[in-house]
PDB file of C-alpha atoms in Angstrom:
ATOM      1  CA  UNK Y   1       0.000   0.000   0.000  1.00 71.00           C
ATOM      2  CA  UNK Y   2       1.585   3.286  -1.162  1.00 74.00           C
ATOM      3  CA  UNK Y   3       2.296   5.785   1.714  1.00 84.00           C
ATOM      4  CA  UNK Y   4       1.242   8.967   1.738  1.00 84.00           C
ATOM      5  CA  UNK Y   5       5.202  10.244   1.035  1.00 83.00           C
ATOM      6  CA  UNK Y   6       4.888   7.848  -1.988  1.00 86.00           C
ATOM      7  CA  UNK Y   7       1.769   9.807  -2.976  1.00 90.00           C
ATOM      8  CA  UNK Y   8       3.154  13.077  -2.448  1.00 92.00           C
ATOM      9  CA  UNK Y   9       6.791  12.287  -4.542  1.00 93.00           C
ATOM     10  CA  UNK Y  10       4.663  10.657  -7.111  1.00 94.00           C
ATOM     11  CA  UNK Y  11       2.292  13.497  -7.883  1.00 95.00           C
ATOM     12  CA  UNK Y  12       4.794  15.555  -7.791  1.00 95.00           C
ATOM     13  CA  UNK Y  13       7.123  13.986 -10.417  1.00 95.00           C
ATOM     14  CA  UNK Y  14       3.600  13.763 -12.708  1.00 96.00           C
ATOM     15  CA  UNK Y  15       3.535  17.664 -12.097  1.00 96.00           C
ATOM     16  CA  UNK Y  16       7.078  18.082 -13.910  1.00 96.00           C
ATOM     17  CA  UNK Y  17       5.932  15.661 -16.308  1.00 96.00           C
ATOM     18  CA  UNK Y  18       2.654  17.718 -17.187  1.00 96.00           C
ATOM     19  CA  UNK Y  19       4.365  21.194 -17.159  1.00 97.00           C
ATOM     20  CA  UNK Y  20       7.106  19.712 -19.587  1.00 97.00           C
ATOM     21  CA  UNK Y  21       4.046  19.005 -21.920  1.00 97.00           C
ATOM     22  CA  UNK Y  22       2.623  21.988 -21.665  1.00 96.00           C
ATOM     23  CA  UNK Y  23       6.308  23.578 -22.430  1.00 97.00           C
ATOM     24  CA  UNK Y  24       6.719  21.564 -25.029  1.00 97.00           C
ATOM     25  CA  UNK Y  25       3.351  22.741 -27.108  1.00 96.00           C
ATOM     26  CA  UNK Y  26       3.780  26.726 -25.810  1.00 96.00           C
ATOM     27  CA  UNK Y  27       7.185  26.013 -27.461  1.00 97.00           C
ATOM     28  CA  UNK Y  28       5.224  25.896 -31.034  1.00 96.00           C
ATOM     29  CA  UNK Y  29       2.636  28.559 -30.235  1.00 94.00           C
ATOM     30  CA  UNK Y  30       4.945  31.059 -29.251  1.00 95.00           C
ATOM     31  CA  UNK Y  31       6.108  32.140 -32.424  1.00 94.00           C
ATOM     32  CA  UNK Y  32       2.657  32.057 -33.657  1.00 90.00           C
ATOM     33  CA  UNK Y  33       2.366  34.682 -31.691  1.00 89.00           C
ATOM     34  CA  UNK Y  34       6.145  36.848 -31.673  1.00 90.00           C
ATOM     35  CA  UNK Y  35       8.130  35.941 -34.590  1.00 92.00           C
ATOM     36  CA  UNK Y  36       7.477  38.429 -37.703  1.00 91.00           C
ATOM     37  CA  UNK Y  37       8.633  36.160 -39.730  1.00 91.00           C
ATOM     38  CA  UNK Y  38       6.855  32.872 -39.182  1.00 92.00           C
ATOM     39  CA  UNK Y  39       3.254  35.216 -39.241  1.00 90.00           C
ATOM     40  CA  UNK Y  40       4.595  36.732 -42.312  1.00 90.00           C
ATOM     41  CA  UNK Y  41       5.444  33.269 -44.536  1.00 88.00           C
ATOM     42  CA  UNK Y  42       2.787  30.884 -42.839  1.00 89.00           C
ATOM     43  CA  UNK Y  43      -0.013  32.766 -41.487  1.00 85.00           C
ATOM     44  CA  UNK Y  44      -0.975  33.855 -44.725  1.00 85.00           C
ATOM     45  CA  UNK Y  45      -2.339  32.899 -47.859  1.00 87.00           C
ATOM     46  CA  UNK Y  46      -3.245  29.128 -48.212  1.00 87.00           C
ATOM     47  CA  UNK Y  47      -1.632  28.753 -45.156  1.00 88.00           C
ATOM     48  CA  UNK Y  48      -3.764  31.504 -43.424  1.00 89.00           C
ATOM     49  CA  UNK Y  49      -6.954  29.478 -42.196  1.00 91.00           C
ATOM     50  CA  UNK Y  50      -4.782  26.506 -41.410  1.00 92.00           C
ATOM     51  CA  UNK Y  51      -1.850  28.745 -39.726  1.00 90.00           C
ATOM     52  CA  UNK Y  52      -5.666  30.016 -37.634  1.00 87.00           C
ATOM     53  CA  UNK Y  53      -6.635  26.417 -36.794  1.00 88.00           C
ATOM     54  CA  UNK Y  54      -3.670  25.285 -34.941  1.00 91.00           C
ATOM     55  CA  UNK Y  55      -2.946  28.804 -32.860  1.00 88.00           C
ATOM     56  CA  UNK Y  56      -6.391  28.613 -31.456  1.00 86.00           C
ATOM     57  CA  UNK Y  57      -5.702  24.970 -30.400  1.00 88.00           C
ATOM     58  CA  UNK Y  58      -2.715  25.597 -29.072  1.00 89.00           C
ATOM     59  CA  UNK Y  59      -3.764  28.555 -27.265  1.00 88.00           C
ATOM     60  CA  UNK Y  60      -6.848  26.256 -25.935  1.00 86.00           C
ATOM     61  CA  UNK Y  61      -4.528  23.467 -24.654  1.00 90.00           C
ATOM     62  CA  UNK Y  62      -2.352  25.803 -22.995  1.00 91.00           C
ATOM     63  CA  UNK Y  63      -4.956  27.730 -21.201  1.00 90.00           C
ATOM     64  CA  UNK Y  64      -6.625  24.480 -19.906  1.00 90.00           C
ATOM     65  CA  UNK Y  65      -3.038  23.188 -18.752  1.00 93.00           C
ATOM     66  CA  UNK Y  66      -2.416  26.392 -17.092  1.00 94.00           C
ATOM     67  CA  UNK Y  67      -5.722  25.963 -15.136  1.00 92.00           C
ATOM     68  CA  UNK Y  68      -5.817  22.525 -14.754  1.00 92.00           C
ATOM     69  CA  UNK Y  69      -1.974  22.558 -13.206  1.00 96.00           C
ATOM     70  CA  UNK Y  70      -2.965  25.523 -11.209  1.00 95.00           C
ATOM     71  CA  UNK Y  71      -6.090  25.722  -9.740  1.00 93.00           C
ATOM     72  CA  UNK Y  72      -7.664  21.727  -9.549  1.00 91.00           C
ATOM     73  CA  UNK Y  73      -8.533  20.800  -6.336  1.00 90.00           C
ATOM     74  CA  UNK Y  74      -9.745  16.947  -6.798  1.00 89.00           C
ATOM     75  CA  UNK Y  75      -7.221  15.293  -4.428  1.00 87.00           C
ATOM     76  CA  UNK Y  76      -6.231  12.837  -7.251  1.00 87.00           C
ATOM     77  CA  UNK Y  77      -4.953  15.556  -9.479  1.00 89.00           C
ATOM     78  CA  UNK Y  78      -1.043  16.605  -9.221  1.00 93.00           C
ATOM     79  CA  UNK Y  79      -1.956  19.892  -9.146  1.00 95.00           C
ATOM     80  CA  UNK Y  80       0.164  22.969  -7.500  1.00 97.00           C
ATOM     81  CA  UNK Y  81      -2.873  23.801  -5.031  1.00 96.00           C
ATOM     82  CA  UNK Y  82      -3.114  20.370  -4.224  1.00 96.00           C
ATOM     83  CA  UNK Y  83       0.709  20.560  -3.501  1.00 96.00           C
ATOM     84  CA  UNK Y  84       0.493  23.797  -1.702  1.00 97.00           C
ATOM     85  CA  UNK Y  85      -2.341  22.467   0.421  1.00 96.00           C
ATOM     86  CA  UNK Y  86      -0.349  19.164   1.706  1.00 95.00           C
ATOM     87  CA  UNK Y  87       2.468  21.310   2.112  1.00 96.00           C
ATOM     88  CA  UNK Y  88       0.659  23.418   4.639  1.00 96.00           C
ATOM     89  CA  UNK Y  89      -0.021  20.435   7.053  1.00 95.00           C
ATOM     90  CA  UNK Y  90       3.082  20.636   9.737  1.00 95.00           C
ATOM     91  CA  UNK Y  91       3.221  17.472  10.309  1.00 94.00           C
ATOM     92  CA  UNK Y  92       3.953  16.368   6.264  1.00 94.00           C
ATOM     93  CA  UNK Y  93       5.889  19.547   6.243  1.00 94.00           C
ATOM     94  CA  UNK Y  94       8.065  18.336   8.936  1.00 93.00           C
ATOM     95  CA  UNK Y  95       8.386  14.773   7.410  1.00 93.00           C
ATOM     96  CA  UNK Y  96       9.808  16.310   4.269  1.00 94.00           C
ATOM     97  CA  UNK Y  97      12.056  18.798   6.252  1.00 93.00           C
ATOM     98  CA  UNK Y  98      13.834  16.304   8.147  1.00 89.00           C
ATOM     99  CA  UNK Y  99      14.088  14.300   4.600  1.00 88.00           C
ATOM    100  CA  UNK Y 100      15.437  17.017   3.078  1.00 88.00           C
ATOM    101  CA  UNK Y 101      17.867  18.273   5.754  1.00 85.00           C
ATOM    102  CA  UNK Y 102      19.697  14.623   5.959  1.00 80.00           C
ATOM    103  CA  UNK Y 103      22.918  14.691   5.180  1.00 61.00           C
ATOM    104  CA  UNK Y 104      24.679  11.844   4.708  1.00 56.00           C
ATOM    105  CA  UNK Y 105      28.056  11.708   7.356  1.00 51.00           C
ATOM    106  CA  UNK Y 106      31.238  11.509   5.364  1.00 51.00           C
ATOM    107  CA  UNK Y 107      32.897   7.838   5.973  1.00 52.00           C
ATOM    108  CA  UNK Y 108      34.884   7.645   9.283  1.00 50.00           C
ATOM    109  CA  UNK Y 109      34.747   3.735   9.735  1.00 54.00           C
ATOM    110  CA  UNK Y 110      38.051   2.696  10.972  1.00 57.00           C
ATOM    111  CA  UNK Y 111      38.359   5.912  12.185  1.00 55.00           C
ATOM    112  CA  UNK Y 112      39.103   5.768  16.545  1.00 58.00           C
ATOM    113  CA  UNK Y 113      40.056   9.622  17.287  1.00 51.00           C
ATOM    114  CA  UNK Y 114      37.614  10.817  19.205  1.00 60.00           C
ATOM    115  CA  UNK Y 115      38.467  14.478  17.942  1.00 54.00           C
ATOM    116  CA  UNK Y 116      38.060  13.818  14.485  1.00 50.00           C
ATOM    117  CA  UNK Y 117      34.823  11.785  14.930  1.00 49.00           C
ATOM    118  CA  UNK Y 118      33.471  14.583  16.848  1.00 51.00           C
ATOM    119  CA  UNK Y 119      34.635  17.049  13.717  1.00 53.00           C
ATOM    120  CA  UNK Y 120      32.762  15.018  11.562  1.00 49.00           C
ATOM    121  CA  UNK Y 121      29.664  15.272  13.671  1.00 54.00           C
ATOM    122  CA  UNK Y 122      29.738  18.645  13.974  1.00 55.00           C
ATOM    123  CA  UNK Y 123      30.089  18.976  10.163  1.00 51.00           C
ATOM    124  CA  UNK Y 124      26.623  17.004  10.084  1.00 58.00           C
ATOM    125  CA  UNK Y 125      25.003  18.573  12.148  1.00 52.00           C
ATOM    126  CA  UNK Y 126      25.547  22.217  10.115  1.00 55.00           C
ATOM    127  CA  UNK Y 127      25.122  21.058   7.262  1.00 67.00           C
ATOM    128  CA  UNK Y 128      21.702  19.570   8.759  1.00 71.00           C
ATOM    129  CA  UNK Y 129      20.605  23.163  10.092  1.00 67.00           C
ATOM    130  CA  UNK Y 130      21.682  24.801   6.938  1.00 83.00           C
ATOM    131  CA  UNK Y 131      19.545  22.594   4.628  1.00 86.00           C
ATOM    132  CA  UNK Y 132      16.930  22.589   6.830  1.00 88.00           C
ATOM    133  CA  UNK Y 133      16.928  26.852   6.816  1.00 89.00           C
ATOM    134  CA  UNK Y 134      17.111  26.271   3.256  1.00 91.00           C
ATOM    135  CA  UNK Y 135      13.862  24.263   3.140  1.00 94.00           C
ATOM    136  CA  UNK Y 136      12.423  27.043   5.116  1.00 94.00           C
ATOM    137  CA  UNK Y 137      13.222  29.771   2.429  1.00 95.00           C
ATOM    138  CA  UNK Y 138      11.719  27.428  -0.450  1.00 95.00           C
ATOM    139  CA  UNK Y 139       8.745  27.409   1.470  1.00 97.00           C
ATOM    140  CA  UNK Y 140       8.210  30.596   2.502  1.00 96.00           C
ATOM    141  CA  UNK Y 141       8.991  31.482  -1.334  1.00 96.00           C
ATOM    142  CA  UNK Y 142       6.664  28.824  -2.486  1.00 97.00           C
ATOM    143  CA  UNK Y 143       3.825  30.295  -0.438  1.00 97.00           C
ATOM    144  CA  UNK Y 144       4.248  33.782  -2.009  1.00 97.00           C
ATOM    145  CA  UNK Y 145       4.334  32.684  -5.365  1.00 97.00           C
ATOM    146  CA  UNK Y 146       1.369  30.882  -4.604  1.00 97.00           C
ATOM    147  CA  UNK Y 147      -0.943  33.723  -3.291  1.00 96.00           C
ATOM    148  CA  UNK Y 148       0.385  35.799  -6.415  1.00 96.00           C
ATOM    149  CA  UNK Y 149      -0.125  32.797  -8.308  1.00 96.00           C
ATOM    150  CA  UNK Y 150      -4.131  32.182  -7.158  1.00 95.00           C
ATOM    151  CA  UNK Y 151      -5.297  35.279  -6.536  1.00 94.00           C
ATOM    152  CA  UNK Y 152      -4.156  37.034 -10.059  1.00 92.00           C
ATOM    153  CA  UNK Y 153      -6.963  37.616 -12.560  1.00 89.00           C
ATOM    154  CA  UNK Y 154      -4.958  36.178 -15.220  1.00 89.00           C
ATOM    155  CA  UNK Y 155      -5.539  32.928 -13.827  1.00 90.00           C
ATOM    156  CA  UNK Y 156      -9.009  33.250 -13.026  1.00 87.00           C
ATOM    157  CA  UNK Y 157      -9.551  34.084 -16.735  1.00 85.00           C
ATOM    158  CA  UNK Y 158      -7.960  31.316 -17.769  1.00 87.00           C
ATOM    159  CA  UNK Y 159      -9.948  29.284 -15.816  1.00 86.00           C
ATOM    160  CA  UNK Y 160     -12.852  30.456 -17.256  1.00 83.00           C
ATOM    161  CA  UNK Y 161     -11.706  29.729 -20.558  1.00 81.00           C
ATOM    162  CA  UNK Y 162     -11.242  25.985 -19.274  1.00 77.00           C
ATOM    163  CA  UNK Y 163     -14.431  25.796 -17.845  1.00 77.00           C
ATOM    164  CA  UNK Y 164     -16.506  27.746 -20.389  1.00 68.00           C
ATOM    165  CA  UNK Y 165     -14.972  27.803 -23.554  1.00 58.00           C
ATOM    166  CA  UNK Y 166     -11.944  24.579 -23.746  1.00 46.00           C
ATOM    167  CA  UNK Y 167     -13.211  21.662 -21.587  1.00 43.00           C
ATOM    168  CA  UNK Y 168     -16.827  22.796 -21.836  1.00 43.00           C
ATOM    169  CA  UNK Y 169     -18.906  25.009 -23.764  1.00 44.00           C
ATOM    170  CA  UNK Y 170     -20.999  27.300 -22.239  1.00 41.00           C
ATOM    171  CA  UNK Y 171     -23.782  29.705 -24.248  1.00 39.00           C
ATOM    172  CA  UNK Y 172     -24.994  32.238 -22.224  1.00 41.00           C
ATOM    173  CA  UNK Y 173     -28.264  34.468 -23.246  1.00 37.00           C
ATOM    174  CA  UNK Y 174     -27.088  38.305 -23.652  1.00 40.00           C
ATOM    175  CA  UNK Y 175     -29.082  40.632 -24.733  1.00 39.00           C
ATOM    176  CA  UNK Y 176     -32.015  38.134 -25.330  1.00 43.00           C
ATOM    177  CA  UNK Y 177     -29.601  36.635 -27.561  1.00 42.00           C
ATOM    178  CA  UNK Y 178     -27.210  33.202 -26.800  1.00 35.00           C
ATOM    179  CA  UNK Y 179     -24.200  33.364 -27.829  1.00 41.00           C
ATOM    180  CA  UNK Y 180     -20.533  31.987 -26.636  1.00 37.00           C
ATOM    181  CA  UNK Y 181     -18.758  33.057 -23.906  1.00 40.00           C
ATOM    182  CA  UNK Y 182     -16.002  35.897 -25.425  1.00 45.00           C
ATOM    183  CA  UNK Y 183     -12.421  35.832 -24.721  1.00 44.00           C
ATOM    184  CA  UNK Y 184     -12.039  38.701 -25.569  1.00 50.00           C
ATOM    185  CA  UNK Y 185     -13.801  40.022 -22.818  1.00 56.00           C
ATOM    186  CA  UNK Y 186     -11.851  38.319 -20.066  1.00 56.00           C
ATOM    187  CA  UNK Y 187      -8.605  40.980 -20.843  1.00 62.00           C
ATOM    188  CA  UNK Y 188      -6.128  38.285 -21.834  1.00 73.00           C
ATOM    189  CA  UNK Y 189      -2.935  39.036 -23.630  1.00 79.00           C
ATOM    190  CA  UNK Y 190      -0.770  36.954 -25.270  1.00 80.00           C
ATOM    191  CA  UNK Y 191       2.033  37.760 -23.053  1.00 85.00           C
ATOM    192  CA  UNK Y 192      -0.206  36.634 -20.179  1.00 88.00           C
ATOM    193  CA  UNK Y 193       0.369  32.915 -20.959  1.00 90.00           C
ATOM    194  CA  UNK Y 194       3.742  32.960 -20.966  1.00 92.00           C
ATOM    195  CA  UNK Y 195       4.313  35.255 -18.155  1.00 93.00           C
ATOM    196  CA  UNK Y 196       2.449  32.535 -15.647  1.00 94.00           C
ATOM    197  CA  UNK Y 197       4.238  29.764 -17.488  1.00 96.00           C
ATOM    198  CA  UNK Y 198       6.913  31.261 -15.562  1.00 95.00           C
ATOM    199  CA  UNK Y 199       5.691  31.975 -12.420  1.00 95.00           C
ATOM    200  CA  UNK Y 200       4.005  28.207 -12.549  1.00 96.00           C
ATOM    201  CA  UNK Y 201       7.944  27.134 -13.209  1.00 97.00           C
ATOM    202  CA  UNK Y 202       9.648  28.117 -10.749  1.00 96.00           C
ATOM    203  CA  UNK Y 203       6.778  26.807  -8.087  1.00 97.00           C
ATOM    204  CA  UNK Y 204       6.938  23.450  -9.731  1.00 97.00           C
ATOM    205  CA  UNK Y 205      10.514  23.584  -9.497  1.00 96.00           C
ATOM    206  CA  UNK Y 206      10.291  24.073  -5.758  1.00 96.00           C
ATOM    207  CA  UNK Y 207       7.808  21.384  -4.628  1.00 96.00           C
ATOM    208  CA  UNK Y 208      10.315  19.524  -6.541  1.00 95.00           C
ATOM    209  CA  UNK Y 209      12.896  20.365  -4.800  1.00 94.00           C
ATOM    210  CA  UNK Y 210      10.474  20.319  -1.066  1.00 95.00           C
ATOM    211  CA  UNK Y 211       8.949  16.966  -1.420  1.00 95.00           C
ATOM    212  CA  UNK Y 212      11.523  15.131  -4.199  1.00 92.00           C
ATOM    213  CA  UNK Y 213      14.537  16.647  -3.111  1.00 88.00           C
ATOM    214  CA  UNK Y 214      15.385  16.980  -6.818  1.00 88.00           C
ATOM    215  CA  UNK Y 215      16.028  19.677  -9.370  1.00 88.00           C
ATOM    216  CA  UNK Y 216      15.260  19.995 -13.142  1.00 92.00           C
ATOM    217  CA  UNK Y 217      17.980  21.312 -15.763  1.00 92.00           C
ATOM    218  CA  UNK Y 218      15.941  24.180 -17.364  1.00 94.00           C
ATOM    219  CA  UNK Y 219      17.901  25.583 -19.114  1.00 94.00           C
ATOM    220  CA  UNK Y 220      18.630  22.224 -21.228  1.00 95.00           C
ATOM    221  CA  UNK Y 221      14.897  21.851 -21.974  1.00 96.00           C
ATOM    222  CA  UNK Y 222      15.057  25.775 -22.933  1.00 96.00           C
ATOM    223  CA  UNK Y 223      17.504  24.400 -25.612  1.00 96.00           C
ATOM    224  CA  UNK Y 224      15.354  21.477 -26.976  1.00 96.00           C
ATOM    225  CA  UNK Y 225      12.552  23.221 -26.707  1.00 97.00           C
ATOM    226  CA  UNK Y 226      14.359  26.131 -28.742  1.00 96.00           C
ATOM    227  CA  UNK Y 227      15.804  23.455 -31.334  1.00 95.00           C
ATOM    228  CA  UNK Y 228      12.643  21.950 -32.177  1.00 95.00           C
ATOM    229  CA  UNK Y 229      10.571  24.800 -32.638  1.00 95.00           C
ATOM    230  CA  UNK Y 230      12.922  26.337 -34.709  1.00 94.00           C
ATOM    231  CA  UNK Y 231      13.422  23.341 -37.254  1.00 93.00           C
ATOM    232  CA  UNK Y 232       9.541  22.966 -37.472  1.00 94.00           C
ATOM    233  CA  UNK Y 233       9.056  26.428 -38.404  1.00 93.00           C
ATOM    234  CA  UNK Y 234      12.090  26.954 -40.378  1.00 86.00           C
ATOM    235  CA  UNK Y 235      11.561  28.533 -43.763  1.00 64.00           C
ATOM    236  CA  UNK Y 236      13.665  27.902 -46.743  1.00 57.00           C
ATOM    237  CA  UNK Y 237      14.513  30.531 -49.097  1.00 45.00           C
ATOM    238  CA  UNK Y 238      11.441  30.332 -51.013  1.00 46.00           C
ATOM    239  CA  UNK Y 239       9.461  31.088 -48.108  1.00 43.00           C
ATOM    240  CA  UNK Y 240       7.963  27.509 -48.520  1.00 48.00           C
TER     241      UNK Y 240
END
């Protein structure tokens, strides 16, 4: 039976996982939306309507990762509220602070001065208290972020979008007319999505780091990210 430290390290790998998707498409919508050159030769002509089709899907799929990542509060969904929330228990916090502080004692078997075994402990022990101030810090961080995070009005459009408009659709009556709920109502700009794709990176990064005691290399997915997007929207001379 999986314990509830199992739970918590495997939800939180999924999270990476799920953000690195959601990278991974943003990586091809971005210059949809910021490169001159790849509006200019594909978002035109017989291309146009095409070129059309696949921003607003991508822009779609984003938004509903963004709010799904973000704000879902079913218990079974590796979300960073559901994070946030288990973090907030002492008792799990604690757990994962005295994981995370553990430092493992350099070898001293063999070893019979009593000085230098006493070094060595000493050496632990700070090392110990340093890592665990350092949890401290991620958390109090993590917590800010957060309350930016869920409280902004970027994300509460966007999670109208997902709830109205991407995973369902909702026609309200306006006017004595129905119609579809309109984005462009909700005050979302493009740089919106990819300004919380990096506030949402650096929290996943840290409940990494809090309940996996792991890191991510960044910037080499920044590279592959940047290398595949740029060969699938590379344009030959001919502008074909």
């Amino acid at each position: 039976m999986p314990t509830q430290k199992d739970k918590l390290e495997a939800h939180a790998s999924h999270l990476l996982d799920a953000f690195i998707q959601m990278r991974q498409r943003y990586s091809i919508l971005a210059p949809m939306l910021y490169d001159d050159a790849v509006v200019a030769n594909r978002g035109s002509g017989k291309r146009g309507m095409g070129f059309s089709i696949l921003k607003h899907s991508l822009f779609l799929s984003c938004i509903q990762d963004i709010a799904k990542l973000t704000l879902d509060d079913d218990r079974r969904t590796p979300s960073l509220h559901n994070h946030i929330r288990e973090l907030a228990d002492d008792g799990v916090r604690q757990t994962l602070r005295e994981q995370f502080a553990a430092w493992q004692l350099p070898a001293a078997e063999g070893e019979s001065d009593p000085e230098i075994i006493e070094a060595l402990r000493r050496i632990e022990l700070s090392e110990e208290a340093e890592r665990g101030a350092q949890f401290d810090e991620l958390y109090c961080e993590a917590t800010g972020l957060w309350a930016a995070l869920s409280t902004s009005p970027k994300t509460k459009s966007f999670q109208t979008i997902r709830d109205k408009v991407s995973a369902h659709t909702e026609v309200r009556c306006v006017a004595d007319r129905y119609q579809f709920v309109d984005i462009s109502k909700l005050g979302i700009k493009w740089s919106d999505i990819k300004e919380t794709i990096e506030q949402m990176q650096r929290l996943v990064e840290i409940i990494g780091m809090l309940i996996r005691n792991a890191g991510f290399a960044w910037e080499s997915l920044d590279e592959q990210l940047n290398r595949a997007s740029e060969c699938f929207w590379s344009v030959d001379e001919s502008g074909r």
